[in-house]
mmCIF file of C-alpha atoms and ligand atoms in Angstrom:
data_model
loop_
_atom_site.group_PDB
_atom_site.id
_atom_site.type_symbol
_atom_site.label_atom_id
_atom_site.label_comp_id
_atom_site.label_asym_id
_atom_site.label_seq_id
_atom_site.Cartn_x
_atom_site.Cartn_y
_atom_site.Cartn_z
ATOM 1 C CA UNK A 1 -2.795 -18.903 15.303
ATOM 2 C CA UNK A 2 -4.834 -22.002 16.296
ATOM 3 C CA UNK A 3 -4.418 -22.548 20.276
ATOM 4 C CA UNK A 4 -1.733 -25.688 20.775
ATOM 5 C CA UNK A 5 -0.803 -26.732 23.852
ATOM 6 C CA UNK A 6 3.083 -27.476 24.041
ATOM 7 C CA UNK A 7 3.725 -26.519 20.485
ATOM 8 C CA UNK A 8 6.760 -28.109 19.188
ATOM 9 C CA UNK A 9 9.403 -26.329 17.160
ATOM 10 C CA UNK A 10 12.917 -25.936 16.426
ATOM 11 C CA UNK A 11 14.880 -23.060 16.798
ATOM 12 C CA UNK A 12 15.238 -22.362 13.455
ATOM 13 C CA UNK A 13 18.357 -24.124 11.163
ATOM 14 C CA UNK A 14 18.217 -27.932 10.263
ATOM 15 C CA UNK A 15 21.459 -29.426 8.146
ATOM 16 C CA UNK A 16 21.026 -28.580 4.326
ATOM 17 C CA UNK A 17 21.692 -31.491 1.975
ATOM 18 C CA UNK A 18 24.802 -32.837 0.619
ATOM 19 C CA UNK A 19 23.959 -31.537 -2.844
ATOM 20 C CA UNK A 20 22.871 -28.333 -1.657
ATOM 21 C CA UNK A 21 26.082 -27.435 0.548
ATOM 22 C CA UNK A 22 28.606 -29.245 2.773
ATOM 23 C CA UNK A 23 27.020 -30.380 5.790
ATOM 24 C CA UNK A 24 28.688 -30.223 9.185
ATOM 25 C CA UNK A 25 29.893 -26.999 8.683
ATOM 26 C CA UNK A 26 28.968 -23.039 9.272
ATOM 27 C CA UNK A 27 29.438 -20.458 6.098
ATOM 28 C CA UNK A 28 29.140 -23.656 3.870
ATOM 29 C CA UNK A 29 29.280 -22.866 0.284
ATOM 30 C CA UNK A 30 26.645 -23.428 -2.211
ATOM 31 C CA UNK A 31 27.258 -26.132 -4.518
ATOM 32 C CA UNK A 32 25.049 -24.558 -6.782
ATOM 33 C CA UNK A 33 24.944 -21.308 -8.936
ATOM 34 C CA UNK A 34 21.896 -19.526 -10.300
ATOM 35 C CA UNK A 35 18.498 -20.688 -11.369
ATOM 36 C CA UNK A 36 19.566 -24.132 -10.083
ATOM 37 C CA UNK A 37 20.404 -22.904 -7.186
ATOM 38 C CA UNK A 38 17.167 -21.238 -6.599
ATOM 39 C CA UNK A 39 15.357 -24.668 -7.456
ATOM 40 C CA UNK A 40 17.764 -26.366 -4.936
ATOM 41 C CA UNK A 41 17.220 -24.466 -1.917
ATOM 42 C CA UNK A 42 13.543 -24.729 -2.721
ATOM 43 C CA UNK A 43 13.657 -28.377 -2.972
ATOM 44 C CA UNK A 44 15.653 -28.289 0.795
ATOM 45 C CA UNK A 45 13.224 -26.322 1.819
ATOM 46 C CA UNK A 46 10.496 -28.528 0.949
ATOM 47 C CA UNK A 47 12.360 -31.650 2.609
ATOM 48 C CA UNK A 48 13.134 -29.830 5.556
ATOM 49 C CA UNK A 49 9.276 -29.188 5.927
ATOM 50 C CA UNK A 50 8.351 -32.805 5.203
ATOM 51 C CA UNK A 51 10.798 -33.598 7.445
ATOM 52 C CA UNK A 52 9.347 -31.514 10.856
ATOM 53 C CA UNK A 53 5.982 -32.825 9.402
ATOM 54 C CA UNK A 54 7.114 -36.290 9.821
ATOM 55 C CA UNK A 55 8.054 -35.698 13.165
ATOM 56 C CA UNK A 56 5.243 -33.819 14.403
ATOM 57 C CA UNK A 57 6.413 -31.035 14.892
ATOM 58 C CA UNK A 58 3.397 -28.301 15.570
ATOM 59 C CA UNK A 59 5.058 -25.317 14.649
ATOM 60 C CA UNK A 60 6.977 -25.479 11.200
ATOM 61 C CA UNK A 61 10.173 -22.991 10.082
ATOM 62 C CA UNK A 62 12.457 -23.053 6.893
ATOM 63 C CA UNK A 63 15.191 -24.750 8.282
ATOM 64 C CA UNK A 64 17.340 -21.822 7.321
ATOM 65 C CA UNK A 65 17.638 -23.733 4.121
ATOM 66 C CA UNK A 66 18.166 -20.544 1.911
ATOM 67 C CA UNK A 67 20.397 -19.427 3.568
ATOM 68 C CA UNK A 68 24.012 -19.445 3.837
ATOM 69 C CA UNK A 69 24.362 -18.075 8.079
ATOM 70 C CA UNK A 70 21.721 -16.820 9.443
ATOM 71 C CA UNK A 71 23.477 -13.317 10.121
ATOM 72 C CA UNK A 72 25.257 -13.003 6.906
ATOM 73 C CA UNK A 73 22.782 -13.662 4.976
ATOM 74 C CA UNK A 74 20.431 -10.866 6.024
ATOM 75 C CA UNK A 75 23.251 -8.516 5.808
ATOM 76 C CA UNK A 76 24.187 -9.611 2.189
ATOM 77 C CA UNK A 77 20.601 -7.986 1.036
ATOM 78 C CA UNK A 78 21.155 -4.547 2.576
ATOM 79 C CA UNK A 79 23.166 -1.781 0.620
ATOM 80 C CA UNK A 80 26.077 0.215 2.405
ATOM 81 C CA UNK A 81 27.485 -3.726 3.200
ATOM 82 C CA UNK A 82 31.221 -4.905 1.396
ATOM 83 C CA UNK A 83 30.990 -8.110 0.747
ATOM 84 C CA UNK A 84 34.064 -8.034 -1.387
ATOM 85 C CA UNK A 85 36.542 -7.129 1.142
ATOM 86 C CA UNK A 86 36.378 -8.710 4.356
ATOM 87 C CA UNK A 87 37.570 -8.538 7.305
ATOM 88 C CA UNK A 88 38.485 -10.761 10.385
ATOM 89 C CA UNK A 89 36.566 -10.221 13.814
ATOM 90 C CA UNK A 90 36.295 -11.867 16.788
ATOM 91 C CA UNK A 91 32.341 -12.579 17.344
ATOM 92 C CA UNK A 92 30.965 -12.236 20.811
ATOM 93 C CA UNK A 93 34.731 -12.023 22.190
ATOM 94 C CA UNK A 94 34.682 -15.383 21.207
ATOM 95 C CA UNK A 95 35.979 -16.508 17.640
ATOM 96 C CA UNK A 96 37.239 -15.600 14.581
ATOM 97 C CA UNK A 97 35.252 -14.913 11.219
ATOM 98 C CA UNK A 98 36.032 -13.348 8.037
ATOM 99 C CA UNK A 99 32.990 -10.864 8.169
ATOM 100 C CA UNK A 100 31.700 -8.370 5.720
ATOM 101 C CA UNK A 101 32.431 -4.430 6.429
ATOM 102 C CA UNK A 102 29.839 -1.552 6.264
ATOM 103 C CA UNK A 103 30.821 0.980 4.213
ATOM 104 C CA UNK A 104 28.292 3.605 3.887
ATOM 105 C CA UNK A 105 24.503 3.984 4.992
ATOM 106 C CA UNK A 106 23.151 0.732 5.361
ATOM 107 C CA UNK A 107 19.220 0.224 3.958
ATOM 108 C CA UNK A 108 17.205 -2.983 3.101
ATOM 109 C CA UNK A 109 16.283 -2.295 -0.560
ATOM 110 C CA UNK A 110 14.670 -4.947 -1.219
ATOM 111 C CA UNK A 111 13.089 -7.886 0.672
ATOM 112 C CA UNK A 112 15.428 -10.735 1.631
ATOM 113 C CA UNK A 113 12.977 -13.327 2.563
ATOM 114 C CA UNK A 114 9.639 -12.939 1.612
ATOM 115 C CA UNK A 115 9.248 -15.001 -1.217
ATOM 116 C CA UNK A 116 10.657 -17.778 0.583
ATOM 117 C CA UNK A 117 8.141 -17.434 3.340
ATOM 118 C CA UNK A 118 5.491 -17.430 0.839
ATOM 119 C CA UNK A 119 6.906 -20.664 -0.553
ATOM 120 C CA UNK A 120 6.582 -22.273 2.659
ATOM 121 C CA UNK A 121 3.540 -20.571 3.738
ATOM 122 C CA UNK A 122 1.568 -22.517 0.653
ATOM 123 C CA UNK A 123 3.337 -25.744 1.640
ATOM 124 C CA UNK A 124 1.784 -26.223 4.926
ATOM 125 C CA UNK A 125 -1.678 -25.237 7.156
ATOM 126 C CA UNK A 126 0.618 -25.610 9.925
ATOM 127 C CA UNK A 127 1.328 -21.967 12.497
ATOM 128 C CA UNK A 128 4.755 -21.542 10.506
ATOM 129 C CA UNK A 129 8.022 -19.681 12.324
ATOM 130 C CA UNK A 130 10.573 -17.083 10.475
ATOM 131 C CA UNK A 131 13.920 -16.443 12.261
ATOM 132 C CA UNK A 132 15.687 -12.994 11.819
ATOM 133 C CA UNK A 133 18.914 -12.142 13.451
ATOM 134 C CA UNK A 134 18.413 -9.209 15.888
ATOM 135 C CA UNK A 135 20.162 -5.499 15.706
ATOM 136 C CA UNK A 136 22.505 -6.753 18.597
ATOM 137 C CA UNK A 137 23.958 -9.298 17.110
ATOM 138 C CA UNK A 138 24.114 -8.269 13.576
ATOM 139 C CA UNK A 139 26.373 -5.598 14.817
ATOM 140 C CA UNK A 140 28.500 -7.746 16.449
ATOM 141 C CA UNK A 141 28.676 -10.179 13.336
ATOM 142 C CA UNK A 142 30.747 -7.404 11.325
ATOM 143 C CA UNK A 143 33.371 -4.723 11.381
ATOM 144 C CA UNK A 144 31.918 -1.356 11.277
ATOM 145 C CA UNK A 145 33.907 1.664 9.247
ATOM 146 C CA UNK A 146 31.111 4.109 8.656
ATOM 147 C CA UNK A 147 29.054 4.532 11.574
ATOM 148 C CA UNK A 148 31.598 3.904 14.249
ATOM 149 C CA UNK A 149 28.656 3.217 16.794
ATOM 150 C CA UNK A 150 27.183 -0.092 17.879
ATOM 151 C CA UNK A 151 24.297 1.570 18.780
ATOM 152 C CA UNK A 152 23.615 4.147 15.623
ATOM 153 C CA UNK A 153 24.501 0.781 13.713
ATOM 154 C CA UNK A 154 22.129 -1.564 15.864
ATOM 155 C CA UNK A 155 19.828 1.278 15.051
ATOM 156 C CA UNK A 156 19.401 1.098 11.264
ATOM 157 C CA UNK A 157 19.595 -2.341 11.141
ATOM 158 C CA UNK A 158 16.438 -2.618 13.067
ATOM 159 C CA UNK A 159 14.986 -0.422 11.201
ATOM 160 C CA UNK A 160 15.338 -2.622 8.078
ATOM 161 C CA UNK A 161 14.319 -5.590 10.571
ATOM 162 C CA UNK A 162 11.229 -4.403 10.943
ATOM 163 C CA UNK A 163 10.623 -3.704 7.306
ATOM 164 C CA UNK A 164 11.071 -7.135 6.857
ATOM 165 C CA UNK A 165 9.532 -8.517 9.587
ATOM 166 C CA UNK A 166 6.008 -6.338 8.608
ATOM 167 C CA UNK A 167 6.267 -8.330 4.954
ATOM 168 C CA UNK A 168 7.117 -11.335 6.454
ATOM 169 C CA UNK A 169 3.832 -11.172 8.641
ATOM 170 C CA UNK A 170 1.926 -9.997 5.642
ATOM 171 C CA UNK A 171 2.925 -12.998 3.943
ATOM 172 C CA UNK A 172 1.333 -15.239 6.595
ATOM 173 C CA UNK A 173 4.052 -15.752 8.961
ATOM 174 C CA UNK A 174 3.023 -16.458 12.509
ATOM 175 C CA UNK A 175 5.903 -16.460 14.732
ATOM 176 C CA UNK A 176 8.733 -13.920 13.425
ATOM 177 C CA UNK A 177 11.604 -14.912 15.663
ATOM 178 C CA UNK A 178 14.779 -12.640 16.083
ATOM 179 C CA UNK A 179 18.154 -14.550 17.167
ATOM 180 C CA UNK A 180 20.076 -12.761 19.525
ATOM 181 C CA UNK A 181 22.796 -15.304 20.807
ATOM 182 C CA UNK A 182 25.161 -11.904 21.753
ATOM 183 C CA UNK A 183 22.695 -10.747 24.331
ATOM 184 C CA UNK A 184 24.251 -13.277 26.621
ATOM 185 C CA UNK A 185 27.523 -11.707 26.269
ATOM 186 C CA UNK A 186 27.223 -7.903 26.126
ATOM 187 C CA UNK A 187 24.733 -7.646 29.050
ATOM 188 C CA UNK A 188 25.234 -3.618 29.343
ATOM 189 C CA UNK A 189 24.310 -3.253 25.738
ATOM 190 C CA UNK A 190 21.660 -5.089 25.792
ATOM 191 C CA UNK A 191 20.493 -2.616 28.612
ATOM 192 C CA UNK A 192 21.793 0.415 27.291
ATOM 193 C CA UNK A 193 20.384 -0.187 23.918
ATOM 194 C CA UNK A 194 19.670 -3.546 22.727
ATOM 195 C CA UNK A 195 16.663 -4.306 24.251
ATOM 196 C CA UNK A 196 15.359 -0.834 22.819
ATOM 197 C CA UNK A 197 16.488 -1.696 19.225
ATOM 198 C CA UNK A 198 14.737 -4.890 19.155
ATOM 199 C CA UNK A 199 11.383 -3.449 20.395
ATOM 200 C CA UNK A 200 12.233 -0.797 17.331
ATOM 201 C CA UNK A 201 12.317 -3.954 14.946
ATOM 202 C CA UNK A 202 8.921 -5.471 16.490
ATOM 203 C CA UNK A 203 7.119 -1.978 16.403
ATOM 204 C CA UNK A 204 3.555 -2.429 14.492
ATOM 205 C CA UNK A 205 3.751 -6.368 14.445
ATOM 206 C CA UNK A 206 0.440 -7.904 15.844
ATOM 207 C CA UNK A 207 1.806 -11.968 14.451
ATOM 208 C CA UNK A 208 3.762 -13.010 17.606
ATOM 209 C CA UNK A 209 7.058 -12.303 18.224
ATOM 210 C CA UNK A 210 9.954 -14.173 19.948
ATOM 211 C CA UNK A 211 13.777 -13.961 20.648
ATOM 212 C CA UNK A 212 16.194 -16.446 20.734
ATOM 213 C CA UNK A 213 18.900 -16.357 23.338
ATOM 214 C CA UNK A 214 21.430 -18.895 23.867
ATOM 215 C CA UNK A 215 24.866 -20.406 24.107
ATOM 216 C CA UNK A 216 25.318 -20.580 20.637
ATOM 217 C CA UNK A 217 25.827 -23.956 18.133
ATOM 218 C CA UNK A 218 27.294 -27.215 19.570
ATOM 219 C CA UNK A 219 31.178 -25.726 17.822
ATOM 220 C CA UNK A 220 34.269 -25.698 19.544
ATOM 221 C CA UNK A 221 34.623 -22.213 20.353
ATOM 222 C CA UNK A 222 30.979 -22.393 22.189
ATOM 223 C CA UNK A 223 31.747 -25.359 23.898
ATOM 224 C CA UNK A 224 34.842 -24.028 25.476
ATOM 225 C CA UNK A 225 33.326 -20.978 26.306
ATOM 226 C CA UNK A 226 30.749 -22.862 28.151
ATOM 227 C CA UNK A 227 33.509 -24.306 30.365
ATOM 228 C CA UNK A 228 34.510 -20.819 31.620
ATOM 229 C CA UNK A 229 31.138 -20.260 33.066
ATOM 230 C CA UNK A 230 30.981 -22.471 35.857
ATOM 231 C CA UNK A 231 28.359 -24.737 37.480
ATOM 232 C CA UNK A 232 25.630 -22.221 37.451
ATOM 233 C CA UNK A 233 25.113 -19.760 34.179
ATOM 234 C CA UNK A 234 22.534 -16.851 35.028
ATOM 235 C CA UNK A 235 23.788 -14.562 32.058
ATOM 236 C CA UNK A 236 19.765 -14.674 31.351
ATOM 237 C CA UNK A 237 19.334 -12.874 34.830
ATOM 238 C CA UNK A 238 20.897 -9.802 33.408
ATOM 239 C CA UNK A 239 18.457 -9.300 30.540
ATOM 240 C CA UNK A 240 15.649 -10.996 31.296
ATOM 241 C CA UNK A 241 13.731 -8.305 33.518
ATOM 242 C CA UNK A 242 14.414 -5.646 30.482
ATOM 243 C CA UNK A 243 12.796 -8.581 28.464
ATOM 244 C CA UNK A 244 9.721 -9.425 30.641
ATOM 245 C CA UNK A 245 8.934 -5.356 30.527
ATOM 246 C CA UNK A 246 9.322 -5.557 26.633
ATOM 247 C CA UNK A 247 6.500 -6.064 23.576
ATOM 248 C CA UNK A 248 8.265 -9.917 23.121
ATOM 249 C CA UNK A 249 5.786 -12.734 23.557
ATOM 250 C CA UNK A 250 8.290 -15.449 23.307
ATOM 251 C CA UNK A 251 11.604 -16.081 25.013
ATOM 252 C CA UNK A 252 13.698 -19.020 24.435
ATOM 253 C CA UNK A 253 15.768 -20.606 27.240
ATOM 254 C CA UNK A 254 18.510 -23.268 26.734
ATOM 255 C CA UNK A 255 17.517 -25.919 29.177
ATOM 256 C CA UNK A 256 19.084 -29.384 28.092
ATOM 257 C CA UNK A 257 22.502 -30.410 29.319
ATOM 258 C CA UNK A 258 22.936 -26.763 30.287
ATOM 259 C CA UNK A 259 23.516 -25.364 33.673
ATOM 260 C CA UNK A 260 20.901 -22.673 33.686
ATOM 261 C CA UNK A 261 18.894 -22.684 36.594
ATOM 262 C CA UNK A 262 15.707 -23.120 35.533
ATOM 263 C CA UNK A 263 14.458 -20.816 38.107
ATOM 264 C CA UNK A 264 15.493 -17.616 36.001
ATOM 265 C CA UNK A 265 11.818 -18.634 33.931
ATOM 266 C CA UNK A 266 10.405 -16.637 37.300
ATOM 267 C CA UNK A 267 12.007 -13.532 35.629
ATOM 268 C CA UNK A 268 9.906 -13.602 32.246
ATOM 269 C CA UNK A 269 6.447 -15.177 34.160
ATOM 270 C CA UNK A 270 3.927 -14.710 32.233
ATOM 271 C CA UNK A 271 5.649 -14.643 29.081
ATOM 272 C CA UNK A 272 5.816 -17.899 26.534
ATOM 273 C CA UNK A 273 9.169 -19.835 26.802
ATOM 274 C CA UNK A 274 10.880 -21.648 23.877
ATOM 275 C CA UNK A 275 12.210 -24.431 26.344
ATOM 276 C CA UNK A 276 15.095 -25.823 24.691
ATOM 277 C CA UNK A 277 15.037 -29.583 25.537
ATOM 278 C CA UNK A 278 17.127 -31.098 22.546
ATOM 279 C CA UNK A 279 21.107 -30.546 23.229
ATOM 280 C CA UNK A 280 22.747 -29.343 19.987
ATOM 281 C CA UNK A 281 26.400 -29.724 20.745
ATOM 282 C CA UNK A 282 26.032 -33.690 20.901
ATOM 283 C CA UNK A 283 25.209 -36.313 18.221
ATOM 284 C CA UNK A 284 23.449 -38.423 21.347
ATOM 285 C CA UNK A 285 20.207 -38.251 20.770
ATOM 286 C CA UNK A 286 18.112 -37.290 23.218
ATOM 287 C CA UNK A 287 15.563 -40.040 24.356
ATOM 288 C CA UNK A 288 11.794 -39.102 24.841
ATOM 289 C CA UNK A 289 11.621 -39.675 28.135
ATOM 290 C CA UNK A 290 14.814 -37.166 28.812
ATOM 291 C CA UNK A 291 12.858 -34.426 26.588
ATOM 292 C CA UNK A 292 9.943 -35.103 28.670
ATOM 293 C CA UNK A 293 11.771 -35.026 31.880
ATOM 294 C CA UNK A 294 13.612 -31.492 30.916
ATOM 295 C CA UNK A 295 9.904 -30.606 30.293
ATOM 296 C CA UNK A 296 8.342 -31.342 33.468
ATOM 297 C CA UNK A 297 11.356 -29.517 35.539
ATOM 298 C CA UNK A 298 10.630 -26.506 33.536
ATOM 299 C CA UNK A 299 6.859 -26.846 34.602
ATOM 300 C CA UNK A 300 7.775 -25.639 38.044
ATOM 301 C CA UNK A 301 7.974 -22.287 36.332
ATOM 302 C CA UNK A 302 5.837 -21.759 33.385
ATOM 303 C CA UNK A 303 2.562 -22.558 33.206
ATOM 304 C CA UNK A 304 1.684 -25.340 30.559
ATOM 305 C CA UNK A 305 -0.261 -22.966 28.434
ATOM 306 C CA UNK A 306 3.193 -20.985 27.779
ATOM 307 C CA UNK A 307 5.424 -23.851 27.720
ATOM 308 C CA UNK A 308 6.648 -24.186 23.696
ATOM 309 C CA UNK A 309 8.705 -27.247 23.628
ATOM 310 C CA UNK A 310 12.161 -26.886 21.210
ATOM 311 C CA UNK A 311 15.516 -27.081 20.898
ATOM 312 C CA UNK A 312 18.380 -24.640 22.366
ATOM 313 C CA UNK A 313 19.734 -23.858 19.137
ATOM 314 C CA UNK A 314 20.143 -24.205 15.676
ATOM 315 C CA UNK A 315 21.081 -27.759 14.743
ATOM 316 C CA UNK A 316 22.876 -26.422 11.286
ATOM 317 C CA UNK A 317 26.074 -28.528 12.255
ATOM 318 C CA UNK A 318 24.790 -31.940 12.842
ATOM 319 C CA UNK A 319 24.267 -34.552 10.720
ATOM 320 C CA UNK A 320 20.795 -35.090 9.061
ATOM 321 C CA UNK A 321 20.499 -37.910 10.742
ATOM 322 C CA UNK A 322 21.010 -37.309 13.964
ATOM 323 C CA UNK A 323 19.142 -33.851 13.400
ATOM 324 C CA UNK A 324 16.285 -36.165 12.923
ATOM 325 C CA UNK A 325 16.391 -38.319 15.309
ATOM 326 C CA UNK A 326 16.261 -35.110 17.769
ATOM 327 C CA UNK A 327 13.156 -33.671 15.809
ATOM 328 C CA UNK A 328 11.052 -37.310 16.827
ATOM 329 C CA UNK A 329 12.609 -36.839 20.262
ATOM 330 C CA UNK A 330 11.488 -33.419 20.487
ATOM 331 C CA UNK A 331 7.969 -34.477 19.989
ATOM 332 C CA UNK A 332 7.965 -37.700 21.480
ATOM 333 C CA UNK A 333 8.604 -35.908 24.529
ATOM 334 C CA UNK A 334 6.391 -33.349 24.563
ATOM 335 C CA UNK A 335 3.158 -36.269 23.796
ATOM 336 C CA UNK A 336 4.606 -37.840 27.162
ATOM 337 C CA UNK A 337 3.604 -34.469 29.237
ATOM 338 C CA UNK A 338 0.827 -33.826 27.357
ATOM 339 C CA UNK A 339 -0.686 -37.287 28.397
ATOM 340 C CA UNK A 340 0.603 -36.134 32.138
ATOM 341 C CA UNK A 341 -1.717 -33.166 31.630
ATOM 342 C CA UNK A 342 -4.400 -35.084 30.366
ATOM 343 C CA UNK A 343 -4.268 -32.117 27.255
HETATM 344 ZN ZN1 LIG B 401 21.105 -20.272 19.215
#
């Protein structure tokens, strides 16, 4: 990958089209069925591109626009996986879903999204970014009634992670990304096991590699959650010293509106850091000199040459406007300290 300074990216989702699905909304349905619908999320795709290109955005990603959630979806591919008959669970202790069940061995036969990656990969020169969910959360984003063990669960899954993740790299991806919004919630896990299953789902990659922690979407259930956890949240302080030991390169840290103390970055020094400076869980959008300014307070503790500019989390649920007002933001802001730096 060509050495940026500040690269700019987003987390991963943008909102799909009208015509493709339902905007505002998680699970949204597909409007369309077969061969049209494989046309349709390739012509998302290709707007969402042109519209991160537009914006200047250094680092480019799908915008999750083939995909329905980005944990479901990745499940949906493997065998062992009921689809059919669902059940309700409570993800991250937090709300309800109707999930899918695993019913046997689970096994990726087949790739999930590969072609789409090589789609994207011939629409742009640009470093591109693919986002997988990790073992951690995929476990928690379903009810288990073969294996009966987070952990022997967590296990397979990043074993079919990683055979992904080696054809995703193969087919020029630069950045594969794993999303693992539960590690903020089941800190022991993560220590027990999580932290190991992930590095199982990176083993043999040499493209970089990056996980995405964070309060999750700007939806109600997150946003009241939020309010439980008091002025200061240093959930990151539990996991971040297994991190900074681990093969990750990138970490991503929700900074904007968010009362993490930025301080925690000490824990993963030397590491890159995803510095989310674009608030998800508001339609305000951010102005460049408040990007800029989350920016230069997260200076104090990474070094430019690590800091990647972005958002704190998927921005799936907002509006396509407002989603694009953010991406301009985004890069707006980052220019400002770049200029600072004289880079
Ligand atoms: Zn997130």
């Amino acid at each position: 990958m060509k050495k940026l300074l500040l690269p700019t990216s987003i987390v991963g989702s943008l909102p799909k089209p009208a015509w493709l699905a339902p905007p505002e909304k998680l699970w949204s349905p597909w409007k369309l069925e077969g061969d049209q619908l494989l046309e349709g999320k390739q012509d998302a795709l290709r707007i969402s591109l042109q519209e991160q290109q537009l914006a200047d955005l250094d680092i480019i990603c799908d915008g999750e626009q083939t995909r329905q959630h980005f944990v479901t979806t990745f499940i949906e591919h493997l065998s062992g996986v009921d689809f059919e008959n669902r059940k309700t669970v409570k993800i991250r202790n937090r709300y309800d879903a109707s999930v899918p069940v695993v019913v046997g061995e689970v096994a990726r036969q087949k790739a999930v999204f590969v072609e789409d990656a090589k789609f994207l990969r011939k629409q742009t020169n640009k470093p591109i970014k693919w986002a997988l969910p990790g073992p951690l959360t995929m476990v928690d984003t379903l009810y288990d009634d073969h294996y009966k063990s987070r952990e022997k669960l967590a296990w397979e899954f990043a074993k079919a992670l990683n055979e992904e993740a080696r054809e995703l790299q193969d087919a020029g991806v630069d950045i594969i990304q794993f999303d693992e919004p539960a590690f903020n919630v089941f800190f022991d896990e993560v220590n027990d096991w999580g932290m190991a299953a992930l590095e199982r789902a990176i083993e043999g990659l040499h493209c970089q590699t990056a996980v995405h922690i964070c309060y999750g979407y700007g939806i109600q259930a997150n946003t009241d959650w939020k309010k439980t956890l008091g002025s200061e949240w240093r959930q990151y302080e539990e996991i971040f010293p297994k991190i900074q030991k681990s093969k990750i390169d990138v970490v991503s840290l929700e900074c904007h509106n968010s009362n993490v103390p930025l301080n925690l970055m000490e824990l993963v020094r030397g590491k890159k850091v995803m510095v989310g400076a674009i608030d998800v869980a508001t339609n305000t959008i951010e102005t460049p000199e408040e990007v800029a300014d989350t920016l230069r307070k997260a200076l104090e503790f990474v070094d430019a040459e690590n800091l990647y500019p972005s958002t704190n989390c998927g921005m799936a649920p907002l509006s396509r406007d407002v989603a694009r007002g953010k991406l301009s933001a985004l890069s707006a802001g980052a220019e400002i300290i770049r200029k600072e730096l004289g880079i």
